[in-house]
XYZ file of C-alpha atoms in Angstrom:
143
model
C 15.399 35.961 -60.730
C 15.162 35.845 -64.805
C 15.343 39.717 -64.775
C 18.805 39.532 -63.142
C 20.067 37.004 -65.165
C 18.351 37.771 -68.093
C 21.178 39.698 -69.342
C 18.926 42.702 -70.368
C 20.731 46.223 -69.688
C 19.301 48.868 -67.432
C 19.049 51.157 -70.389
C 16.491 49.397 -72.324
C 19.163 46.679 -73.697
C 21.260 49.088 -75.181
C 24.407 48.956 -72.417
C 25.187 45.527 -72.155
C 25.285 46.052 -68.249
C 22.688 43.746 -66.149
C 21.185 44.312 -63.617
C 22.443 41.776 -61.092
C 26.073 43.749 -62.429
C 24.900 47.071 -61.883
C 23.345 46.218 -58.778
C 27.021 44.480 -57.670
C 28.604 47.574 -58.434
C 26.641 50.184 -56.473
C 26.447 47.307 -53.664
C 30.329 47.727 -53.660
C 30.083 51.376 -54.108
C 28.140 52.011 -51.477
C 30.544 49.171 -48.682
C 33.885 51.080 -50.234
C 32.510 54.474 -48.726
C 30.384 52.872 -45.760
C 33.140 50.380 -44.082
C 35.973 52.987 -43.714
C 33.320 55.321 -42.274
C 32.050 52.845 -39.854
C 35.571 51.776 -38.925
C 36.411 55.316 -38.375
C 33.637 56.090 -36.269
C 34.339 52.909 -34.146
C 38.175 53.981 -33.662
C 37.058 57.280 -32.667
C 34.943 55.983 -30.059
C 37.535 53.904 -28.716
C 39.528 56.162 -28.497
C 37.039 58.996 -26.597
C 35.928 56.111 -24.589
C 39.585 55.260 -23.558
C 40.192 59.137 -22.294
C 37.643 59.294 -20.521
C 38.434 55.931 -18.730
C 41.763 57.585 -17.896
C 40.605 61.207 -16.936
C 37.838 59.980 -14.845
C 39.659 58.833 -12.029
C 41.477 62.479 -12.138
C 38.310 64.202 -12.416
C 36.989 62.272 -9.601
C 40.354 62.582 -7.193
C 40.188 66.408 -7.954
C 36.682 66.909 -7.009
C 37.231 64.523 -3.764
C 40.099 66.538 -2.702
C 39.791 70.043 -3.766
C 36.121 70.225 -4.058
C 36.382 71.625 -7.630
C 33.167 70.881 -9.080
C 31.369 69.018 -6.560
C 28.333 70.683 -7.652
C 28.590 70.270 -11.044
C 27.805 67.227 -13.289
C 30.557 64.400 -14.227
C 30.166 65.149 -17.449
C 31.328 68.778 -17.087
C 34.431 67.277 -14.918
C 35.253 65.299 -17.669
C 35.272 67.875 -20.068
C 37.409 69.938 -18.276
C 39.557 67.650 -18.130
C 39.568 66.783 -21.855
C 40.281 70.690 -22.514
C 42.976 70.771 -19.782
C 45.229 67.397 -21.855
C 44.600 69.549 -25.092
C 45.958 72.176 -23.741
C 49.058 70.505 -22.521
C 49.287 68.423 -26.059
C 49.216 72.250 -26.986
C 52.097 72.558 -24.449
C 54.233 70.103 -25.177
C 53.915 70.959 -28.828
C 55.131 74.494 -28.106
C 58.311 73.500 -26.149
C 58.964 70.796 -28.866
C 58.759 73.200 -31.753
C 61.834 75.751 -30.032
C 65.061 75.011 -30.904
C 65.750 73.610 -27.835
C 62.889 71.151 -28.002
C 64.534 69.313 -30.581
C 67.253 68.074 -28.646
C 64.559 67.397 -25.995
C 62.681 65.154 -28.168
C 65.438 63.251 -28.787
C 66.511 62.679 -25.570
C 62.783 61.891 -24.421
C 62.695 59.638 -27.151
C 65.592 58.187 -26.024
C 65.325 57.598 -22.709
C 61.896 56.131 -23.477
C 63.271 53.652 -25.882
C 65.969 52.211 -23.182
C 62.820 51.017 -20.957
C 62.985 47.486 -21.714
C 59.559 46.134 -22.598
C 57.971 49.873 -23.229
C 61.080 50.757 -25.471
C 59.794 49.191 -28.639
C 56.061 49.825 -27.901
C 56.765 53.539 -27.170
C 59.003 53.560 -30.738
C 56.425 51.691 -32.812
C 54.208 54.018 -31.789
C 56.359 57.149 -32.192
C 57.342 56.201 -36.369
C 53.744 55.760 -36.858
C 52.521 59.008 -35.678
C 55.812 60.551 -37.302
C 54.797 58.915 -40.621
C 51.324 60.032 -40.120
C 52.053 63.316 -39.235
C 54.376 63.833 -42.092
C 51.599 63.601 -44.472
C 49.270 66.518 -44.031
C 46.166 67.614 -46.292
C 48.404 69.901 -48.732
C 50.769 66.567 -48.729
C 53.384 68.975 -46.668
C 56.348 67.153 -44.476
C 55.554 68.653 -41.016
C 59.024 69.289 -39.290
C-alpha cells in the first residue's frame, strides 16, 4: 500500500491528488449513479411483479369461464391483461380530465377518505402521486 499512501499524484506528482483519493472519488462516482439505478430497477420489479400477482387470478378466472385464451400461453393472458388496466388508467384519465371529472375526483376522493382505516392510506397515497405528478420533465404543473 505505499503507492496509495505515498501521497504521489496521478499526474506524475504534479496534482496533489493520490491515488487512494482519486480512487475514493470514482468509487463514489460510480455508487452515486449505480445505487439509484439498482433501486430503481428493484422498485420496478416490485411493482410488475405485484400486477401480475393481481391480474393473474383475472386472467385465470377469464380463461376458466369464458374460454378466452385457453390455447394460448399465460404469459400472453397476462399481457392482455396488463394492456386492458392501461387502457382503463387511459379511461379514467379521460373522464377525469372533462369538466365534469373534476367534481368527480373530488367526490371519489372524498368518499375514499371517509373509509376509516383506508381513508388516510388512500390520501397519503393520493398527495404523493399529486406531488409527483406535478413535476413533469419540462418542470410543468400538470392540472
Amino acid at each position: 500500500m505505499v503507492l496509495l499512501s505515498s501521497g504521489q499524484g496521478l499526474g506524475g506528482g504534479d496534482s496533489g491528488t493520490t491515488v487512494s483519493s482519486k480512487l475514493r472519488r470514482i468509487f463514489l462516482a460510480g455508487a452515486a449513479l449505480t445505487i439509484p439505478l439498482l433501486i430503481t430497477v428493484m422498485v420496478l420489479a416490485f411493482v410488475v411483479n405485484f400486477i401480475l400477482q393481481a391480474i393473474n387470478p383475472v386472467a385465470a378466472f377469464v380463461t376458466a369461464e369464458f374460454g378466452v385464451g385457453a390455447d394460448r400461453p399465460a404469459y400472453v393472458m397476462e399481457l392482455l391483461a396488463v394492456l386492458t388496466l392501461v387502457v382503463l388508467m387511459f379511461v379514467v384519465g379521460l373522464v377525469a380530465e372533462t369538466r365534469s371529472g373534476d367534481g368527480l375526483e373530488r367526490v371519489f376522493d372524498r368518499a375514499m377518505a371517509r373509509i376509516p382505516g383506508i381513508g388516510s392510506l388512500y390520501t397519503s397515497f393520493n398527495e404523493m402521486t399529486n406531488i409527483l405528478l406535478s413535476n413533469d420533465a419540462d418542470g410543468d404543473r400538470i392540472e
